[in-house]
XYZ file of C-alpha atoms in Angstrom:
686
model
C 102.924 85.139 91.632
C 105.190 87.546 89.853
C 104.004 90.418 91.981
C 107.235 90.025 93.934
C 105.921 90.217 97.440
C 109.100 91.536 99.042
C 108.445 94.693 96.988
C 104.680 94.320 96.967
C 104.904 94.175 100.758
C 106.442 97.646 100.756
C 103.613 98.907 98.590
C 100.674 97.317 100.415
C 101.353 99.644 103.332
C 100.425 102.376 100.881
C 97.152 100.576 100.164
C 95.790 99.949 103.690
C 93.375 97.053 103.778
C 90.613 96.550 106.323
C 89.465 92.966 106.831
C 85.833 91.977 106.671
C 83.377 89.216 106.020
C 82.898 88.455 102.339
C 80.196 86.246 100.829
C 81.823 83.991 98.233
C 80.932 83.818 94.535
C 82.099 81.046 92.207
C 85.406 79.624 93.458
C 86.087 82.859 95.318
C 87.550 82.656 98.786
C 90.717 82.789 100.883
C 89.562 80.744 103.849
C 90.928 80.512 107.373
C 92.334 77.108 108.274
C 90.234 77.137 111.446
C 87.076 77.936 109.477
C 87.216 75.986 106.215
C 84.209 75.925 103.832
C 83.550 72.216 104.354
C 79.833 72.411 103.578
C 80.433 74.428 100.394
C 83.106 71.992 99.165
C 80.901 69.028 99.965
C 77.895 70.441 98.121
C 79.791 71.759 95.105
C 82.528 69.171 94.615
C 81.599 66.215 96.778
C 84.742 66.631 98.864
C 84.872 67.168 102.607
C 88.341 67.942 103.961
C 89.010 66.148 107.228
C 90.726 67.814 110.161
C 93.731 65.574 109.577
C 93.891 66.655 105.907
C 93.712 70.343 106.867
C 96.236 70.072 109.705
C 98.738 68.218 107.541
C 98.477 70.803 104.756
C 98.801 73.678 107.228
C 101.897 72.180 108.844
C 103.411 71.451 105.428
C 103.062 75.110 104.395
C 105.502 77.913 105.193
C 105.679 81.677 104.886
C 108.817 83.523 103.737
C 109.650 86.666 105.711
C 110.982 88.168 102.476
C 107.468 87.885 101.043
C 105.806 84.819 99.591
C 104.939 81.251 100.423
C 106.383 77.761 100.177
C 105.989 74.168 101.328
C 107.940 71.326 102.867
C 108.419 68.611 100.253
C 110.607 66.026 101.996
C 111.166 64.533 105.423
C 114.662 66.018 105.547
C 113.741 69.672 105.210
C 113.432 70.428 101.495
C 111.314 73.498 100.778
C 109.758 74.360 97.428
C 109.033 77.954 96.444
C 109.282 80.242 93.428
C 112.511 81.439 91.907
C 111.193 85.004 92.203
C 110.413 84.511 95.904
C 113.939 83.170 96.392
C 115.486 85.896 94.221
C 116.125 88.118 97.243
C 118.301 85.367 98.723
C 119.872 84.505 95.362
C 120.827 88.155 94.979
C 122.353 88.321 98.458
C 124.346 85.126 97.891
C 125.658 86.280 94.523
C 129.049 87.871 93.929
C 130.759 89.288 90.846
C 132.308 85.835 90.428
C 129.166 83.787 91.192
C 125.997 85.139 89.611
C 123.239 82.871 90.908
C 120.524 84.968 89.286
C 121.871 84.446 85.782
C 123.545 81.064 86.124
C 121.368 79.228 88.639
C 122.756 76.785 91.205
C 122.761 73.123 92.141
C 124.221 71.763 95.376
C 125.322 68.199 94.670
C 125.789 67.494 98.386
C 124.485 69.064 101.599
C 127.967 70.535 102.131
C 127.453 72.648 99.018
C 124.107 74.075 100.159
C 124.454 77.852 100.632
C 123.158 79.457 103.822
C 120.846 82.451 103.362
C 122.071 85.477 105.340
C 118.743 86.626 106.816
C 115.886 84.396 105.674
C 113.167 83.274 108.080
C 110.449 80.722 107.316
C 107.309 80.514 109.436
C 105.280 77.331 109.994
C 101.827 78.009 111.459
C 101.446 75.549 114.332
C 98.460 76.935 116.262
C 95.584 79.433 116.072
C 93.774 80.806 119.123
C 90.775 83.152 119.199
C 91.607 86.114 121.475
C 88.747 88.362 120.353
C 87.115 88.762 123.748
C 90.335 89.731 125.465
C 91.195 92.363 122.856
C 87.711 93.880 122.881
C 87.515 93.953 126.670
C 90.745 95.964 126.819
C 89.335 98.809 124.707
C 87.168 101.356 126.520
C 83.851 101.938 124.740
C 84.187 105.673 125.399
C 87.798 105.935 124.240
C 88.745 108.422 121.555
C 90.069 107.177 118.236
C 93.677 107.628 119.335
C 93.064 106.129 122.780
C 91.305 103.106 121.299
C 94.202 102.493 118.924
C 96.713 102.650 121.797
C 94.628 100.382 124.028
C 94.193 97.834 121.261
C 97.883 97.944 120.378
C 98.827 97.508 124.023
C 96.702 94.420 124.647
C 97.808 92.823 121.374
C 101.460 93.369 122.334
C 100.811 91.889 125.785
C 99.122 88.793 124.335
C 102.006 88.277 121.925
C 104.620 88.659 124.667
C 102.817 86.235 126.987
C 102.529 83.690 124.185
C 106.215 84.037 123.276
C 107.263 83.580 126.907
C 104.986 80.563 127.330
C 105.701 78.718 124.081
C 108.911 80.158 122.615
C 107.035 80.474 119.303
C 106.699 83.560 117.166
C 103.312 84.980 118.163
C 101.264 87.444 116.107
C 97.782 88.772 116.872
C 95.976 89.110 113.542
C 93.009 91.431 112.974
C 90.207 89.750 111.021
C 86.738 90.706 109.807
C 87.321 94.420 110.336
C 88.075 93.919 114.010
C 85.150 91.563 114.601
C 87.713 88.871 115.387
C 91.309 88.708 116.598
C 93.301 85.492 116.304
C 96.655 84.665 117.850
C 98.867 82.874 115.310
C 101.807 80.904 116.686
C 104.647 80.044 114.317
C 107.650 77.799 114.512
C 110.547 79.716 112.977
C 113.270 78.276 110.765
C 116.193 80.689 110.471
C 118.849 78.353 109.073
C 117.713 78.099 105.461
C 120.020 76.990 102.663
C 119.860 77.083 98.894
C 119.790 73.697 97.164
C 118.743 74.374 93.577
C 117.691 77.302 91.429
C 117.329 77.407 87.633
C 118.610 80.239 85.506
C 116.438 83.366 85.326
C 116.021 82.705 81.606
C 114.092 79.565 82.542
C 112.334 80.938 85.629
C 111.217 84.187 83.983
C 111.046 82.971 80.390
C 109.214 85.557 78.297
C 110.263 88.436 80.541
C 108.076 91.474 81.014
C 106.183 90.773 77.792
C 104.770 87.473 79.082
C 104.469 88.526 82.720
C 100.813 88.221 83.850
C 99.948 86.588 80.544
C 98.986 83.068 79.507
C 99.923 80.602 77.981
C 103.207 80.508 79.932
C 106.249 78.213 79.853
C 108.122 79.043 83.047
C 110.160 77.040 85.511
C 109.626 79.572 88.293
C 110.790 77.215 91.037
C 113.580 76.963 93.590
C 114.372 74.375 96.250
C 115.844 75.225 99.645
C 116.369 73.239 102.826
C 115.711 74.116 106.464
C 118.255 73.092 109.075
C 118.025 72.664 112.837
C 121.081 72.433 115.064
C 123.314 72.442 112.009
C 121.640 69.430 110.378
C 118.802 69.033 107.860
C 115.535 69.308 109.787
C 113.562 66.112 110.340
C 109.936 66.790 109.469
C 106.772 64.876 110.245
C 104.668 66.975 107.889
C 105.604 67.414 104.240
C 103.785 67.043 100.932
C 103.911 63.865 98.916
C 104.698 64.462 95.267
C 102.167 63.477 92.630
C 103.730 62.300 89.372
C 100.632 62.540 87.179
C 99.788 65.508 84.937
C 96.618 67.428 85.679
C 93.571 67.343 83.438
C 90.889 69.953 82.854
C 88.196 69.922 85.492
C 90.328 68.571 88.339
C 89.765 70.101 91.760
C 92.875 71.623 93.348
C 93.666 73.540 96.523
C 96.139 76.363 97.215
C 97.665 76.779 100.675
C 99.497 80.075 100.966
C 99.758 83.560 102.420
C 97.888 86.052 100.226
C 99.111 89.563 100.988
C 96.294 92.091 101.259
C 92.895 92.405 99.644
C 90.463 95.312 99.662
C 87.239 93.499 98.856
C 85.266 95.127 101.654
C 86.256 98.565 100.334
C 83.397 100.931 99.633
C 82.946 102.553 96.253
C 84.471 105.799 97.541
C 87.509 103.900 98.821
C 87.969 102.271 95.413
C 87.653 105.650 93.719
C 90.419 106.950 95.993
C 92.601 104.059 94.847
C 91.674 104.702 91.215
C 92.090 108.469 91.184
C 94.757 109.129 93.808
C 96.665 106.347 95.509
C 97.481 103.935 92.666
C 98.482 106.730 90.235
C 100.737 108.075 93.008
C 102.308 104.652 93.536
C 102.740 104.120 89.796
C 104.539 107.446 89.428
C 106.892 106.333 92.186
C 107.490 102.924 90.576
C 108.146 104.366 87.123
C 110.651 106.792 88.621
C 112.468 103.991 90.448
C 112.420 101.757 87.391
C 114.221 104.419 85.367
C 116.694 104.979 88.206
C 117.579 101.274 88.408
C 117.858 100.983 84.637
C 120.169 103.990 84.480
C 122.315 102.633 87.293
C 122.642 99.331 85.433
C 124.107 101.117 82.425
C 127.302 101.618 84.442
C 128.385 98.066 83.568
C 127.795 94.370 84.123
C 128.449 94.509 87.858
C 126.125 97.495 88.270
C 123.476 95.594 86.321
C 123.863 92.604 88.645
C 123.638 94.748 91.774
C 120.469 96.511 90.642
C 118.797 93.536 89.022
C 116.785 92.097 91.912
C 115.343 95.442 92.929
C 114.654 96.379 89.315
C 112.857 93.074 88.806
C 110.631 93.686 91.818
C 109.860 97.245 90.719
C 108.949 96.135 87.199
C 106.659 93.418 88.522
C 104.960 95.852 90.884
C 104.612 98.419 88.109
C 102.899 95.938 85.808
C 100.698 94.609 88.617
C 99.512 98.059 89.654
C 98.972 98.998 86.025
C 96.647 96.020 85.725
C 94.899 96.862 88.987
C 94.376 100.448 87.866
C 93.052 99.307 84.493
C 90.482 97.192 86.295
C 89.362 100.136 88.435
C 89.257 102.422 85.410
C 86.838 100.035 83.703
C 83.432 101.602 84.417
C 81.894 98.147 84.803
C 84.043 97.466 87.873
C 82.769 100.499 89.770
C 79.252 99.919 88.451
C 79.198 96.365 89.823
C 80.606 97.439 93.197
C 78.154 100.339 93.314
C 75.230 98.044 92.562
C 76.176 95.656 95.389
C 76.835 98.528 97.782
C 73.512 100.209 97.054
C 71.626 96.955 97.636
C 73.335 96.599 101.003
C 72.771 100.249 101.977
C 69.096 100.037 101.067
C 68.720 96.994 103.296
C 70.583 98.733 106.125
C 68.419 101.843 105.985
C 65.221 99.787 105.939
C 66.234 97.924 109.106
C 65.587 100.077 112.214
C 68.235 98.179 114.181
C 70.888 98.838 111.514
C 69.943 102.245 110.108
C 72.551 104.088 112.173
C 75.290 101.987 110.536
C 74.763 103.818 107.240
C 76.982 106.541 108.709
C 79.927 104.140 108.412
C 79.962 104.592 104.643
C 80.063 108.368 105.112
C 82.972 108.000 107.546
C 84.941 105.892 105.052
C 84.319 108.547 102.417
C 85.596 111.289 104.749
C 88.730 109.272 105.513
C 89.479 108.948 101.796
C 89.460 112.734 101.428
C 91.937 113.067 104.275
C 94.105 110.312 102.812
C 94.216 112.192 99.530
C 95.414 115.268 101.398
C 98.117 113.139 103.042
C 99.618 111.987 99.742
C 103.188 113.162 99.558
C 103.546 113.659 103.312
C 106.624 111.571 103.925
C 110.162 111.706 105.199
C 111.004 108.133 104.235
C 114.191 107.881 102.200
C 114.072 104.368 100.817
C 117.675 103.251 100.881
C 119.151 100.503 103.024
C 121.471 102.896 104.851
C 118.689 105.276 105.851
C 116.223 102.504 106.645
C 118.759 100.973 109.019
C 119.476 104.324 110.630
C 115.808 105.094 111.278
C 115.261 101.584 112.661
C 118.148 102.043 115.119
C 116.860 105.431 116.251
C 113.332 104.127 116.726
C 114.514 100.893 118.352
C 116.491 102.760 120.996
C 113.563 105.041 121.784
C 110.962 102.255 121.823
C 113.126 99.974 123.987
C 112.980 102.634 126.702
C 109.183 102.231 126.882
C 107.125 99.430 128.436
C 106.498 96.657 125.907
C 102.772 97.400 125.606
C 103.398 101.057 124.716
C 105.824 100.450 121.850
C 105.212 100.654 118.132
C 104.086 97.224 116.929
C 107.285 96.189 115.130
C 109.463 96.980 118.163
C 107.706 94.802 120.745
C 109.426 91.867 122.435
C 107.406 89.271 120.516
C 108.915 90.239 117.177
C 112.373 91.220 118.384
C 114.271 88.142 117.244
C 112.936 88.359 113.704
C 113.486 92.121 113.654
C 117.117 91.795 114.736
C 117.783 89.073 112.194
C 117.040 91.562 109.445
C 118.757 94.459 111.210
C 121.991 92.470 111.625
C 121.891 90.681 108.287
C 125.256 89.911 106.711
C 123.844 90.427 103.220
C 126.008 92.771 101.137
C 125.095 96.455 100.928
C 126.414 98.170 97.803
C 127.457 101.741 98.477
C 127.283 102.892 94.869
C 123.722 101.618 94.495
C 122.652 103.053 97.856
C 124.143 106.430 96.988
C 122.186 106.570 93.732
C 118.982 105.591 95.540
C 119.486 108.106 98.341
C 120.245 110.963 95.943
C 117.023 110.263 94.082
C 115.046 110.014 97.320
C 116.389 113.381 98.495
C 115.456 114.916 95.171
C 111.970 113.411 95.415
C 111.577 114.713 98.969
C 112.320 118.221 97.722
C 109.677 117.811 95.019
C 107.105 116.645 97.569
C 107.776 119.205 100.305
C 109.186 122.115 98.339
C 112.706 123.464 98.192
C 112.002 126.184 100.775
C 110.747 123.728 103.387
C 112.615 124.270 106.666
C 113.202 120.570 107.231
C 114.520 120.144 103.689
C 117.095 122.858 104.330
C 118.327 120.992 107.399
C 118.444 117.663 105.565
C 120.450 119.041 102.631
C 122.841 121.036 104.819
C 123.593 123.461 101.988
C 124.270 120.795 99.363
C 122.447 119.401 96.366
C 120.865 115.918 96.604
C 123.726 114.126 94.838
C 126.472 115.762 96.882
C 124.557 115.303 100.118
C 123.924 111.618 99.353
C 127.602 111.097 98.560
C 128.605 112.745 101.841
C 126.137 110.719 103.901
C 126.992 107.356 102.351
C 130.754 107.825 102.274
C 130.912 108.754 105.967
C 128.438 106.188 107.279
C 129.548 102.840 108.684
C 126.139 101.191 108.882
C 127.130 98.581 106.322
C 129.432 97.129 109.004
C 127.529 94.484 110.991
C 129.728 95.009 114.050
C 128.860 98.712 114.080
C 125.185 97.800 113.907
C 125.550 95.325 116.777
C 127.139 98.045 118.920
C 124.199 100.345 118.232
C 121.726 97.647 119.257
C 123.636 96.882 122.451
C 124.300 100.527 123.287
C 120.689 101.696 123.054
C 119.859 105.363 123.517
C 123.318 106.355 124.738
C 124.929 104.850 121.636
C 122.466 106.674 119.401
C 122.941 109.963 121.238
C 126.736 109.789 120.987
C 126.903 108.454 117.425
C 128.750 110.580 114.902
C 127.460 108.517 111.984
C 125.837 111.068 109.637
C 123.053 108.643 108.697
C 122.089 108.182 112.339
C 122.136 111.946 112.766
C 119.893 112.350 109.715
C 117.426 109.820 111.122
C 117.403 111.684 114.452
C 116.677 114.904 112.571
C 113.700 113.289 110.826
C 112.377 111.198 113.731
C 109.840 113.709 115.028
C 108.350 114.293 111.583
C 108.307 110.540 110.912
C 106.360 109.966 114.130
C 103.954 112.828 113.376
C 103.102 111.450 109.943
C 102.883 107.895 111.228
C 100.573 108.933 114.065
C 98.309 110.774 111.650
C 98.152 107.773 109.315
C 97.466 105.396 112.194
C 94.618 107.621 113.356
C 93.096 107.505 109.876
C 93.583 103.754 109.788
C 91.816 103.383 113.141
C 88.870 105.475 111.993
C 88.666 103.404 108.833
C 88.961 100.153 110.797
C 86.105 101.143 113.084
C 83.945 102.156 110.129
C 84.597 98.886 108.340
C 83.816 97.007 111.552
C 80.358 98.576 111.432
C 80.030 97.758 107.742
C 81.005 94.196 108.612
C 78.256 94.106 111.238
C 75.758 95.192 108.606
C 76.960 92.634 106.069
C 76.890 89.846 108.649
C 73.366 90.705 109.785
C 71.964 90.908 106.270
C 73.936 88.256 104.389
C 74.887 85.858 107.170
C 78.137 84.866 108.842
C 79.553 82.704 106.061
C 82.515 83.849 104.048
C 86.112 84.760 104.676
C 88.077 87.784 105.865
C 90.193 89.961 103.627
C 93.737 88.651 103.228
C 96.368 89.620 105.829
C 99.545 87.799 104.644
C 98.573 84.861 106.838
C 97.849 81.286 105.851
C 94.674 80.700 103.840
C 93.130 77.932 101.770
C 91.743 78.581 98.294
C 90.290 76.090 95.837
C 89.323 75.870 92.185
C 89.272 73.828 89.014
C 91.927 73.359 86.368
C 90.112 75.213 83.635
C 90.762 77.043 80.377
C 88.979 80.207 79.272
C 87.977 82.327 76.293
C 90.066 85.327 75.256
C 89.820 87.383 72.063
C 87.506 84.792 70.591
C 89.913 81.931 71.221
C 89.881 79.090 73.728
C 92.959 79.131 75.953
C 93.900 75.601 76.966
C 94.593 75.171 80.692
C 97.970 73.419 80.342
C 101.247 73.867 78.476
C 104.219 71.552 77.956
C 107.955 71.604 77.256
C 107.380 71.366 73.507
C 105.497 74.643 73.712
C 108.429 76.278 75.499
C 110.838 75.398 72.716
C 108.316 76.484 70.083
C 107.703 79.765 71.924
C 111.447 80.438 71.973
C 111.780 79.681 68.256
C 108.866 81.926 67.309
C 110.461 84.838 69.189
C 113.991 84.359 67.902
C 116.098 87.475 68.329
C 114.202 88.651 71.431
C 116.482 88.032 74.403
C 113.641 87.585 76.906
C 112.610 84.505 74.922
C 116.037 82.876 74.820
C 115.992 79.604 76.724
C 119.133 78.870 78.767
C 121.946 76.918 77.177
C 121.185 74.044 79.565
C 117.711 73.709 78.045
C 118.970 73.809 74.480
C 121.675 71.230 75.169
C 119.217 68.901 76.912
C 116.376 69.156 74.392
C 116.873 65.645 73.038
C 116.630 64.205 76.559
C 113.478 66.085 77.586
C 110.082 64.429 77.291
C 108.511 67.296 75.368
C 104.974 66.161 76.173
C 105.541 66.705 79.900
C 103.212 69.269 81.427
C 105.000 72.503 82.349
C 102.405 75.105 83.432
C 98.665 75.113 84.144
C 95.910 77.487 85.226
C 93.059 77.103 87.692
C 90.248 79.208 89.136
C 91.671 79.336 92.698
C 91.487 82.751 94.355
C 95.028 84.146 94.799
C 96.905 87.454 94.943
C 100.461 88.634 95.670
C 101.882 86.730 98.626
C 100.557 83.460 97.203
C 103.759 83.249 95.177
C 105.334 79.894 96.016
C 102.122 78.404 97.396
C 101.752 74.646 96.961
C 98.876 73.394 94.834
C 97.532 70.053 96.061
C 94.882 67.575 94.963
C 92.094 65.943 96.979
C 94.639 63.561 98.477
C 96.789 66.452 99.673
C 99.570 65.570 97.209
C 101.604 68.315 95.551
C 100.567 68.833 91.942
C 101.804 72.352 91.307
C 103.422 75.582 92.444
C 101.651 78.950 92.151
C 103.821 81.578 90.477
C 101.545 84.116 88.820
C 98.080 85.226 87.863
C 96.977 86.207 84.385
C 96.244 89.822 83.525
C 92.514 89.302 84.045
C 93.127 88.260 87.659
C 94.745 91.543 88.683
C 91.426 92.946 89.879
C 91.418 90.235 92.564
C 92.680 92.634 95.216
C 89.205 94.167 95.235
C 86.961 92.016 92.998
C 87.185 88.296 92.182
C 86.015 86.888 88.857
C 86.625 83.447 87.367
C 85.247 84.305 83.924
C 88.804 84.811 82.689
C 90.863 85.352 85.825
C 93.222 82.459 86.514
C 96.008 81.449 88.888
C 99.096 80.209 87.026
C 101.263 77.351 88.318
C 104.330 75.315 87.484
C 103.291 71.687 87.236
C 104.888 69.278 89.707
C 105.645 66.823 86.918
C 107.381 69.612 84.997
C 109.669 70.428 87.921
C 110.783 66.806 88.223
C 111.290 66.461 84.473
C 113.515 69.555 84.421
C 115.568 68.366 87.408
C 116.194 64.984 85.818
C 116.512 65.753 82.124
C 117.965 69.283 82.089
C 119.840 69.811 85.359
C 121.174 66.314 86.032
C 119.700 66.411 89.543
C 118.357 62.858 89.666
C 119.212 62.427 93.334
C 117.407 65.632 94.314
C 114.377 64.701 92.223
C 114.260 61.343 94.001
C 114.070 63.039 97.408
C 110.957 65.063 96.565
C 107.958 63.825 98.465
C 110.014 61.297 100.417
């Protein structure tokens, strides 16, 4: 969906989510592939997914490390995802002479397919329950900090053992508030190449005005290809392509990687989001949006360089605005409060559960401490500084045993970590300097100009001059310099005269202090939610699904319209509507269709379905998820949710909330009639 997950992923760390068991309502649910709601689907829709059906869909689905989802759609490695999921790669592959964001791209042969500099796709090949082993490694009498370290250590050990045994990426995932831990094993594809992308005018038709709205007329799709050993990968599992338009009432399924949900959150936790955290995040996003817009005023090339980040910021800003609006609606809190009070009353009346009521009080206390922590940061979000801090931390963590390291620096994730660290993607010094200057200025605002650490960071200069000095004298945009720092370890860091490395060293202790404090709060919250989960499970049963964790889930729903402002909103749109929408907004550049569309209008079957909505339960991270029918055939591509769905992070409703997709038949029609890609269209599903 248009909550660009590569930016949304940065923000969800600011909105910590504890996983828990959730009883489903309506078509609610983001279900584990090893615990699908077969009985529910059978009773409600007369459909029982077989193990073969589920396994095939799982193995046909992929996760993008840049944020988002996708699917294999041919036997020779073609991958379908959103244009906005691929935009990070499109941006990195663009040059002043070749603007893939504006102009799109079509590789007419495999030789013309463009290799992404740092993209990794993950195919989930196995799931193993490791709950008992994790729990046994944590001492019942351990303090909060000790428990967190013991849990982190055993999870790192499990991941390392799995990597050594299988060679697969191995991640231990916390589910149900710590009631369960599953080991996910992924096959990684790191040679990923661009095949086709439409122009942004087609992919993001309607711009910010139409974003999170419906009806929509977007071709938010891109096709890539995975390679192995320098050749297109040969795949046993991929989705067949359905060439029939969808009708209202059809049952569909979404297989993707929803980012984070907070549906187990207590009322006090939601109030913290409403009153403190989301307003704080929105202030940050608005500031960065203005910064990127101002940078773009420097000229066309500056606009191109800032565009991808600006796009992500604007999407996040609108998404969080919608989320905040939902929380500010008194009915939202009232409904959550009603459910919570019912549960608490039942807990207090049960002698075996009464002591668990204290968990709600603990969550409330944590929220107060989180509010006090707002603004405690030394992060300077620019690529130069991020790289520098990663090198400093990597060298220090590598000197420790694997099971004592910070999670992202363990052996199991090293290959993926280094792929990003040593990416050949361009880094633009002028853009990074503007970002760093603003971050330094913001740090002063947060900590105060007389702060001792601020004085050391600025070294007697203003934020703009200090940023210019740091960027101009740093060599971290040179991949060979970065490789030397990785290979050299602590000695290379200690002897480095790169000012950005020296800045990161200066801030390392404070970074670790703040991180440790946040992790302690997270552990307290996790333990409290684990007790809340125990209460929910005892009272309401074990059915349901855990909060989303950016891991593969299955959702389902019906193609279905809805009522808005007294009008019935039809569930599908077509190409004719796109041209009419453009004509009715003449003079507004966001509603200008690309020249390719205008030239091809006479060739396009205007009745072809373009977009549709359904009641499937999705959030950010589901962007690029395949939509399939009962036969497991691809019928659509998730790219957005409507404005009414933005409360889904913490409360699902299918009264008006809808997931928005590009129709499979619309993608093929565009390839054939607009982009002259008949050969590519013929490969889909084959």
